[in-house]
Amino acid sequence: MMPVHNMMEDAVRDLIDKQWDNLSVSCHCDECKTDVFALSLNRLNPHYVRQQSGSAYVKADLMTEQAKATLLTAIVECAKVVSAYPHHHRKDIK
């Protein structure tokens, strides 16, 4: 079987990396960032490709202003959830 790749992972990862410092999250650690990433992917439709040419089409679709707005909305909503319910214990809180 040929390998497949979910192009949504790349798009969400890139947008989180660009916007992470601007997001209202209670903790900016890597664990919380990964939780926002995973939760966002679970809320968005996957876009699987199996060839390099297919990835170019999907990437172009995911770069439209509407697509970026949809992704950012999901990321912001997921950041709120992770902030409210972090899955780790902060070491600086006693």
PDB file of C-alpha atoms in Angstrom:
ATOM      1  CA  MET A   1       0.000   0.000   0.000  1.00  0.00           C
ATOM      2  CA  MET A   2       1.220   3.514  -0.839  1.00  0.00           C
ATOM      3  CA  PRO A   3       1.686   6.013   1.979  1.00  0.00           C
ATOM      4  CA  VAL A   4      -0.893   8.751   2.461  1.00  0.00           C
ATOM      5  CA  HIS A   5      -0.623  12.079   4.228  1.00  0.00           C
ATOM      6  CA  ASN A   6      -3.234  14.305   5.851  1.00  0.00           C
ATOM      7  CA  MET A   7      -2.465  17.770   4.441  1.00  0.00           C
ATOM      8  CA  MET A   8      -4.624  19.307   7.168  1.00  0.00           C
ATOM      9  CA  GLU A   9      -1.828  18.463   9.631  1.00  0.00           C
ATOM     10  CA  ASP A  10       0.594  20.699   7.745  1.00  0.00           C
ATOM     11  CA  ALA A  11      -1.892  23.564   7.431  1.00  0.00           C
ATOM     12  CA  VAL A  12      -2.913  23.471  11.108  1.00  0.00           C
ATOM     13  CA  ARG A  13       0.676  23.087  12.331  1.00  0.00           C
ATOM     14  CA  ASP A  14       1.823  26.049  10.224  1.00  0.00           C
ATOM     15  CA  LEU A  15      -1.017  28.279  11.407  1.00  0.00           C
ATOM     16  CA  ILE A  16      -0.544  27.336  15.064  1.00  0.00           C
ATOM     17  CA  ASP A  17       3.187  28.047  14.764  1.00  0.00           C
ATOM     18  CA  LYS A  18       2.469  31.469  13.255  1.00  0.00           C
ATOM     19  CA  GLN A  19      -0.317  32.428  15.692  1.00  0.00           C
ATOM     20  CA  TRP A  20       0.746  30.672  18.927  1.00  0.00           C
ATOM     21  CA  ASP A  21       2.013  33.799  20.665  1.00  0.00           C
ATOM     22  CA  ASN A  22      -1.201  35.645  19.752  1.00  0.00           C
ATOM     23  CA  LEU A  23      -3.588  33.002  21.112  1.00  0.00           C
ATOM     24  CA  SER A  24      -5.251  33.491  24.480  1.00  0.00           C
ATOM     25  CA  VAL A  25      -4.117  30.351  26.229  1.00  0.00           C
ATOM     26  CA  SER A  26      -3.364  29.999  29.917  1.00  0.00           C
ATOM     27  CA  CYS A  27      -0.164  28.079  29.195  1.00  0.00           C
ATOM     28  CA  HIS A  28       2.138  28.277  26.184  1.00  0.00           C
ATOM     29  CA  CYS A  29       4.077  25.058  26.847  1.00  0.00           C
ATOM     30  CA  ASP A  30       4.710  22.458  24.131  1.00  0.00           C
ATOM     31  CA  GLU A  31       2.258  20.048  25.750  1.00  0.00           C
ATOM     32  CA  CYS A  32      -0.598  22.551  25.540  1.00  0.00           C
ATOM     33  CA  LYS A  33       0.417  23.455  21.980  1.00  0.00           C
ATOM     34  CA  THR A  34       0.268  19.792  21.008  1.00  0.00           C
ATOM     35  CA  ASP A  35      -3.150  19.452  22.670  1.00  0.00           C
ATOM     36  CA  VAL A  36      -4.466  22.428  20.674  1.00  0.00           C
ATOM     37  CA  PHE A  37      -3.017  20.861  17.513  1.00  0.00           C
ATOM     38  CA  ALA A  38      -4.617  17.444  18.143  1.00  0.00           C
ATOM     39  CA  LEU A  39      -7.984  18.845  19.197  1.00  0.00           C
ATOM     40  CA  SER A  40      -8.054  21.133  16.150  1.00  0.00           C
ATOM     41  CA  LEU A  41      -7.369  18.215  13.816  1.00  0.00           C
ATOM     42  CA  ASN A  42     -10.202  16.267  15.412  1.00  0.00           C
ATOM     43  CA  ARG A  43     -12.600  19.132  14.664  1.00  0.00           C
ATOM     44  CA  LEU A  44     -11.549  19.680  11.052  1.00  0.00           C
ATOM     45  CA  ASN A  45     -12.081  17.494   8.004  1.00  0.00           C
ATOM     46  CA  PRO A  46      -8.949  15.627   6.914  1.00  0.00           C
ATOM     47  CA  HIS A  47      -7.526  16.108   3.412  1.00  0.00           C
ATOM     48  CA  TYR A  48      -5.556  13.006   2.513  1.00  0.00           C
ATOM     49  CA  VAL A  49      -3.247  12.799  -0.473  1.00  0.00           C
ATOM     50  CA  ARG A  50      -1.065  10.034  -1.816  1.00  0.00           C
ATOM     51  CA  GLN A  51       0.979  11.887  -4.391  1.00  0.00           C
ATOM     52  CA  GLN A  52       2.976  15.080  -4.487  1.00  0.00           C
ATOM     53  CA  SER A  53       0.742  16.497  -7.239  1.00  0.00           C
ATOM     54  CA  GLY A  54      -2.348  15.965  -5.091  1.00  0.00           C
ATOM     55  CA  SER A  55      -0.743  17.834  -2.233  1.00  0.00           C
ATOM     56  CA  ALA A  56      -0.311  20.943  -4.387  1.00  0.00           C
ATOM     57  CA  TYR A  57      -4.059  21.106  -5.088  1.00  0.00           C
ATOM     58  CA  VAL A  58      -5.037  20.589  -1.471  1.00  0.00           C
ATOM     59  CA  LYS A  59      -2.422  23.060  -0.251  1.00  0.00           C
ATOM     60  CA  ALA A  60      -3.792  25.682  -2.651  1.00  0.00           C
ATOM     61  CA  ASP A  61      -7.317  25.053  -1.337  1.00  0.00           C
ATOM     62  CA  LEU A  62      -6.136  25.385   2.261  1.00  0.00           C
ATOM     63  CA  MET A  63      -4.397  28.699   1.545  1.00  0.00           C
ATOM     64  CA  THR A  64      -7.570  30.631   0.621  1.00  0.00           C
ATOM     65  CA  GLU A  65      -8.684  33.330   3.042  1.00  0.00           C
ATOM     66  CA  GLN A  66     -11.876  31.408   3.823  1.00  0.00           C
ATOM     67  CA  ALA A  67      -9.964  28.206   4.574  1.00  0.00           C
ATOM     68  CA  LYS A  68      -7.476  30.042   6.796  1.00  0.00           C
ATOM     69  CA  ALA A  69     -10.355  31.703   8.655  1.00  0.00           C
ATOM     70  CA  THR A  70     -11.996  28.311   9.212  1.00  0.00           C
ATOM     71  CA  LEU A  71      -8.732  26.828  10.485  1.00  0.00           C
ATOM     72  CA  LEU A  72      -8.016  29.790  12.750  1.00  0.00           C
ATOM     73  CA  THR A  73     -11.544  29.664  14.199  1.00  0.00           C
ATOM     74  CA  ALA A  74     -11.073  25.988  15.062  1.00  0.00           C
ATOM     75  CA  ILE A  75      -7.650  26.676  16.577  1.00  0.00           C
ATOM     76  CA  VAL A  76      -8.957  29.560  18.711  1.00  0.00           C
ATOM     77  CA  GLU A  77     -11.883  27.467  19.965  1.00  0.00           C
ATOM     78  CA  CYS A  78      -9.577  24.565  20.785  1.00  0.00           C
ATOM     79  CA  ALA A  79      -7.115  26.877  22.542  1.00  0.00           C
ATOM     80  CA  LYS A  80      -9.978  27.986  24.806  1.00  0.00           C
ATOM     81  CA  VAL A  81     -10.795  24.365  25.637  1.00  0.00           C
ATOM     82  CA  VAL A  82      -7.171  23.488  26.368  1.00  0.00           C
ATOM     83  CA  SER A  83      -6.820  26.604  28.517  1.00  0.00           C
ATOM     84  CA  ALA A  84      -9.889  25.691  30.531  1.00  0.00           C
ATOM     85  CA  TYR A  85      -8.930  22.013  30.869  1.00  0.00           C
ATOM     86  CA  PRO A  86      -5.150  21.553  30.579  1.00  0.00           C
ATOM     87  CA  HIS A  87      -3.944  17.944  30.665  1.00  0.00           C
ATOM     88  CA  HIS A  88      -0.846  18.584  32.722  1.00  0.00           C
ATOM     89  CA  HIS A  89       0.112  19.946  36.082  1.00  0.00           C
ATOM     90  CA  ARG A  90       1.990  23.199  35.929  1.00  0.00           C
ATOM     91  CA  LYS A  91       5.116  23.022  38.047  1.00  0.00           C
ATOM     92  CA  ASP A  92       4.896  26.679  39.071  1.00  0.00           C
ATOM     93  CA  ILE A  93       1.519  26.191  40.807  1.00  0.00           C
ATOM     94  CA  LYS A  94       1.596  24.762  44.316  1.00  0.00           C
TER      95      LYS A  94
END
